[in-house]
Amino acid sequence: MRLTSWKRAVRALLPLLLAGPLLAAVPAHAAPAAPAHRAAARTASLPIPLTSVSDRATTPPGGSFTVTVTLTNPHDTPIRFVYQTVQQTYDTSTDVEYAGLKYAETACNGVPYPTVCGNPQAGASGALFALPLAPGASTSYTLTYTIAPDSACGEALNVNFYSYVYYEYQGGAAFNDGLVGVGGTDVRCP
């Protein structure tokens, strides 16, 4: 025997109609406490305490420059965890793609690059800070880049970076995160 369309609809919806009252009658249980890293309070009003400096304002093809990245703890408790990436800016990526700019990271903290330099991912380098970082203390690491000898050069070409930083303090109960500019170098012709 063939069912009509309204009977099919009732049979399809009947389990859903019955499940609602049954689920509502189930006593609620307390949700488990969120892990400390998920329950941390964000401190968005504070600036990211990260500075950077490049040792060369201009670098010709075949030359190298080093960026020193420094994190300073402005809090009254140690910073115990930091996640950071350093990536090329959009302008630098367009110089690479369209203008022939060529560069590569060749060392971090003075170690030649296939050695692990933090958490590299898709051309990004990660933080190598010494932790825990006491209140008021600073820690730094360096990234060295080499401009390829056959790289394009000129007034408008540059290698600049930005950094995403996430750090936790107060035993993981508070965190701060955000983007920070990281200066690089202009690639000028010799």
mmCIF file of C-alpha atoms in Angstrom:
data_model
loop_
_atom_site.group_PDB
_atom_site.id
_atom_site.type_symbol
_atom_site.label_atom_id
_atom_site.label_comp_id
_atom_site.label_asym_id
_atom_site.label_seq_id
_atom_site.Cartn_x
_atom_site.Cartn_y
_atom_site.Cartn_z
ATOM 1 C CA MET A 1 0.000 0.000 0.000
ATOM 2 C CA ARG A 2 1.274 3.373 -0.976
ATOM 3 C CA LEU A 3 1.382 6.270 1.510
ATOM 4 C CA THR A 4 0.207 9.695 0.540
ATOM 5 C CA SER A 5 2.548 12.625 0.876
ATOM 6 C CA TRP A 6 0.958 13.985 4.084
ATOM 7 C CA LYS A 7 1.319 10.585 5.773
ATOM 8 C CA ARG A 8 4.978 10.492 4.754
ATOM 9 C CA ALA A 9 5.500 13.939 6.213
ATOM 10 C CA VAL A 10 3.888 12.949 9.538
ATOM 11 C CA ARG A 11 5.975 9.785 9.775
ATOM 12 C CA ALA A 12 9.161 11.752 9.017
ATOM 13 C CA LEU A 13 8.409 14.465 11.592
ATOM 14 C CA LEU A 14 7.010 12.219 14.336
ATOM 15 C CA PRO A 15 10.426 11.245 15.782
ATOM 16 C CA LEU A 16 11.466 14.893 15.870
ATOM 17 C CA LEU A 17 8.229 15.945 17.584
ATOM 18 C CA LEU A 18 8.648 13.263 20.251
ATOM 19 C CA ALA A 19 12.357 13.921 20.824
ATOM 20 C CA GLY A 20 11.836 17.556 21.870
ATOM 21 C CA PRO A 21 9.757 16.887 25.032
ATOM 22 C CA LEU A 22 11.893 13.859 25.915
ATOM 23 C CA LEU A 23 15.115 15.840 25.747
ATOM 24 C CA ALA A 24 13.579 18.685 27.731
ATOM 25 C CA ALA A 25 12.765 16.254 30.558
ATOM 26 C CA VAL A 26 16.385 15.109 30.939
ATOM 27 C CA PRO A 27 17.975 16.772 33.990
ATOM 28 C CA ALA A 28 20.692 19.267 33.176
ATOM 29 C CA HIS A 29 24.231 18.455 34.252
ATOM 30 C CA ALA A 30 26.840 21.033 35.119
ATOM 31 C CA ALA A 31 29.152 21.627 32.215
ATOM 32 C CA PRO A 32 32.765 20.658 32.877
ATOM 33 C CA ALA A 33 35.060 23.557 33.657
ATOM 34 C CA ALA A 34 36.815 24.988 30.634
ATOM 35 C CA PRO A 35 40.563 24.399 30.476
ATOM 36 C CA ALA A 36 42.601 27.303 31.855
ATOM 37 C CA HIS A 37 43.887 28.307 28.430
ATOM 38 C CA ARG A 38 40.317 28.620 27.120
ATOM 39 C CA ALA A 39 39.007 30.473 30.168
ATOM 40 C CA ALA A 40 41.736 33.104 30.115
ATOM 41 C CA ALA A 41 40.671 36.726 30.211
ATOM 42 C CA ARG A 42 41.731 38.823 27.232
ATOM 43 C CA THR A 43 43.535 42.095 27.900
ATOM 44 C CA ALA A 44 42.718 43.857 24.665
ATOM 45 C CA SER A 45 43.266 47.331 26.097
ATOM 46 C CA LEU A 46 47.004 46.718 26.459
ATOM 47 C CA PRO A 47 49.366 47.157 23.516
ATOM 48 C CA ILE A 48 51.446 44.150 22.503
ATOM 49 C CA PRO A 49 54.823 44.632 24.285
ATOM 50 C CA LEU A 50 56.895 43.683 21.236
ATOM 51 C CA THR A 51 59.540 45.768 19.484
ATOM 52 C CA SER A 52 61.746 45.036 16.528
ATOM 53 C CA VAL A 53 64.714 46.641 14.860
ATOM 54 C CA SER A 54 66.559 45.879 11.620
ATOM 55 C CA ASP A 55 70.317 46.314 11.522
ATOM 56 C CA ARG A 56 70.170 47.760 7.982
ATOM 57 C CA ALA A 57 67.826 50.360 6.530
ATOM 58 C CA THR A 58 68.895 49.374 3.008
ATOM 59 C CA THR A 59 70.354 46.140 1.674
ATOM 60 C CA PRO A 60 71.614 45.523 -1.888
ATOM 61 C CA PRO A 61 71.100 42.241 -3.758
ATOM 62 C CA GLY A 62 73.503 39.661 -2.341
ATOM 63 C CA GLY A 63 73.472 41.338 1.089
ATOM 64 C CA SER A 64 71.941 40.287 4.390
ATOM 65 C CA PHE A 65 70.090 42.004 7.204
ATOM 66 C CA THR A 66 69.118 40.902 10.701
ATOM 67 C CA VAL A 67 65.929 41.714 12.560
ATOM 68 C CA THR A 68 65.993 41.610 16.363
ATOM 69 C CA VAL A 69 62.605 40.986 17.960
ATOM 70 C CA THR A 70 62.204 41.814 21.672
ATOM 71 C CA LEU A 71 59.355 40.950 24.025
ATOM 72 C CA THR A 72 59.120 42.859 27.320
ATOM 73 C CA ASN A 73 56.848 41.702 30.159
ATOM 74 C CA PRO A 74 54.752 44.679 31.380
ATOM 75 C CA HIS A 75 52.757 42.567 33.850
ATOM 76 C CA ASP A 76 53.301 41.766 37.530
ATOM 77 C CA THR A 77 53.379 38.004 36.878
ATOM 78 C CA PRO A 78 55.622 35.972 34.534
ATOM 79 C CA ILE A 79 54.755 35.387 30.891
ATOM 80 C CA ARG A 80 54.757 31.601 30.603
ATOM 81 C CA PHE A 81 53.608 30.978 27.028
ATOM 82 C CA VAL A 82 54.148 32.841 23.755
ATOM 83 C CA TYR A 83 52.998 31.969 20.249
ATOM 84 C CA GLN A 84 54.287 34.248 17.535
ATOM 85 C CA THR A 85 54.701 34.178 13.783
ATOM 86 C CA VAL A 86 56.640 36.593 11.582
ATOM 87 C CA GLN A 87 55.350 36.847 8.010
ATOM 88 C CA GLN A 88 55.965 39.090 5.028
ATOM 89 C CA THR A 89 53.610 42.021 4.539
ATOM 90 C CA TYR A 90 51.233 42.231 1.615
ATOM 91 C CA ASP A 91 53.454 44.861 -0.064
ATOM 92 C CA THR A 92 56.476 42.577 0.220
ATOM 93 C CA SER A 93 54.535 39.624 -1.170
ATOM 94 C CA THR A 94 53.460 41.687 -4.195
ATOM 95 C CA ASP A 95 57.094 42.792 -4.704
ATOM 96 C CA VAL A 96 58.065 39.099 -4.696
ATOM 97 C CA GLU A 97 55.262 38.063 -7.016
ATOM 98 C CA TYR A 98 55.289 40.911 -9.513
ATOM 99 C CA ALA A 99 58.584 42.792 -9.262
ATOM 100 C CA GLY A 100 61.129 39.960 -8.925
ATOM 101 C CA LEU A 101 62.170 40.578 -5.315
ATOM 102 C CA LYS A 102 63.968 37.493 -3.965
ATOM 103 C CA TYR A 103 64.972 36.886 -0.360
ATOM 104 C CA ALA A 104 65.171 34.028 2.111
ATOM 105 C CA GLU A 105 65.489 33.526 5.836
ATOM 106 C CA THR A 106 68.991 32.168 6.359
ATOM 107 C CA ALA A 107 69.331 32.021 10.148
ATOM 108 C CA CYS A 108 67.539 32.525 13.410
ATOM 109 C CA ASN A 109 69.440 33.285 16.599
ATOM 110 C CA GLY A 110 72.571 32.862 14.471
ATOM 111 C CA VAL A 111 71.797 29.263 13.531
ATOM 112 C CA PRO A 112 71.647 28.469 9.801
ATOM 113 C CA TYR A 113 68.158 27.690 8.562
ATOM 114 C CA PRO A 114 67.369 24.101 8.236
ATOM 115 C CA THR A 115 67.785 24.003 12.005
ATOM 116 C CA VAL A 116 64.389 24.477 13.554
ATOM 117 C CA CYS A 117 63.659 28.186 13.974
ATOM 118 C CA GLY A 118 60.606 28.183 16.176
ATOM 119 C CA ASN A 119 57.469 27.035 14.385
ATOM 120 C CA PRO A 120 57.949 27.771 10.670
ATOM 121 C CA GLN A 121 54.755 27.518 8.669
ATOM 122 C CA ALA A 122 54.107 28.669 5.137
ATOM 123 C CA GLY A 123 57.137 30.941 5.099
ATOM 124 C CA ALA A 124 56.648 32.222 8.638
ATOM 125 C CA SER A 125 59.025 31.937 11.553
ATOM 126 C CA GLY A 126 57.978 31.543 15.129
ATOM 127 C CA ALA A 127 59.115 32.977 18.423
ATOM 128 C CA LEU A 128 62.217 31.698 20.165
ATOM 129 C CA PHE A 129 61.790 33.577 23.419
ATOM 130 C CA ALA A 130 63.332 32.343 26.672
ATOM 131 C CA LEU A 131 60.423 31.617 29.028
ATOM 132 C CA PRO A 132 59.171 32.112 31.679
ATOM 133 C CA LEU A 133 59.711 35.852 31.351
ATOM 134 C CA ALA A 134 59.788 37.622 34.732
ATOM 135 C CA PRO A 135 57.870 40.868 35.304
ATOM 136 C CA GLY A 136 59.737 43.805 33.761
ATOM 137 C CA ALA A 137 62.239 41.531 31.991
ATOM 138 C CA SER A 138 62.918 41.345 28.239
ATOM 139 C CA THR A 139 63.939 38.543 25.912
ATOM 140 C CA SER A 140 65.023 38.743 22.263
ATOM 141 C CA TYR A 141 65.769 36.608 19.256
ATOM 142 C CA THR A 142 67.128 37.380 15.805
ATOM 143 C CA LEU A 143 66.113 36.476 12.274
ATOM 144 C CA THR A 144 68.615 36.887 9.437
ATOM 145 C CA TYR A 145 67.525 37.283 5.821
ATOM 146 C CA THR A 146 69.592 37.316 2.639
ATOM 147 C CA ILE A 147 68.606 39.144 -0.529
ATOM 148 C CA ALA A 148 69.358 36.929 -3.549
ATOM 149 C CA PRO A 149 72.164 38.199 -5.807
ATOM 150 C CA ASP A 150 69.771 38.117 -8.797
ATOM 151 C CA SER A 151 66.937 39.872 -6.942
ATOM 152 C CA ALA A 152 65.227 42.926 -8.371
ATOM 153 C CA CYS A 153 66.123 46.152 -6.574
ATOM 154 C CA GLY A 154 65.011 49.762 -6.576
ATOM 155 C CA GLU A 155 63.426 52.629 -4.680
ATOM 156 C CA ALA A 156 60.031 51.006 -4.081
ATOM 157 C CA LEU A 157 61.146 47.450 -3.231
ATOM 158 C CA ASN A 158 61.340 46.394 0.406
ATOM 159 C CA VAL A 159 61.225 43.403 2.704
ATOM 160 C CA ASN A 160 58.949 44.102 5.662
ATOM 161 C CA PHE A 161 57.078 41.828 8.023
ATOM 162 C CA TYR A 162 54.195 41.718 10.432
ATOM 163 C CA SER A 163 53.808 39.532 13.463
ATOM 164 C CA TYR A 164 50.888 37.882 15.175
ATOM 165 C CA VAL A 165 51.616 37.512 18.910
ATOM 166 C CA TYR A 166 49.646 35.615 21.552
ATOM 167 C CA TYR A 167 50.958 35.366 25.106
ATOM 168 C CA GLU A 168 49.643 34.207 28.474
ATOM 169 C CA TYR A 169 50.433 35.452 31.974
ATOM 170 C CA GLN A 170 48.899 35.194 35.474
ATOM 171 C CA GLY A 171 49.434 31.449 35.313
ATOM 172 C CA GLY A 172 47.420 31.242 32.079
ATOM 173 C CA ALA A 173 44.417 33.094 33.523
ATOM 174 C CA ALA A 174 44.990 36.144 31.297
ATOM 175 C CA PHE A 175 46.266 36.647 27.764
ATOM 176 C CA ASN A 176 46.901 39.300 25.168
ATOM 177 C CA ASP A 177 47.189 39.026 21.405
ATOM 178 C CA GLY A 178 47.355 41.136 18.285
ATOM 179 C CA LEU A 179 49.316 42.185 15.208
ATOM 180 C CA VAL A 180 52.547 44.178 15.305
ATOM 181 C CA GLY A 181 54.625 45.571 12.434
ATOM 182 C CA VAL A 182 58.177 44.229 12.128
ATOM 183 C CA GLY A 183 60.551 46.437 10.162
ATOM 184 C CA GLY A 184 62.871 44.991 7.557
ATOM 185 C CA THR A 185 64.894 46.719 4.858
ATOM 186 C CA ASP A 186 64.649 48.535 1.550
ATOM 187 C CA VAL A 187 66.269 46.667 -1.317
ATOM 188 C CA ARG A 188 68.284 49.300 -3.164
ATOM 189 C CA CYS A 189 70.420 48.770 -6.225
ATOM 190 C CA PRO A 190 74.182 49.111 -5.609
#
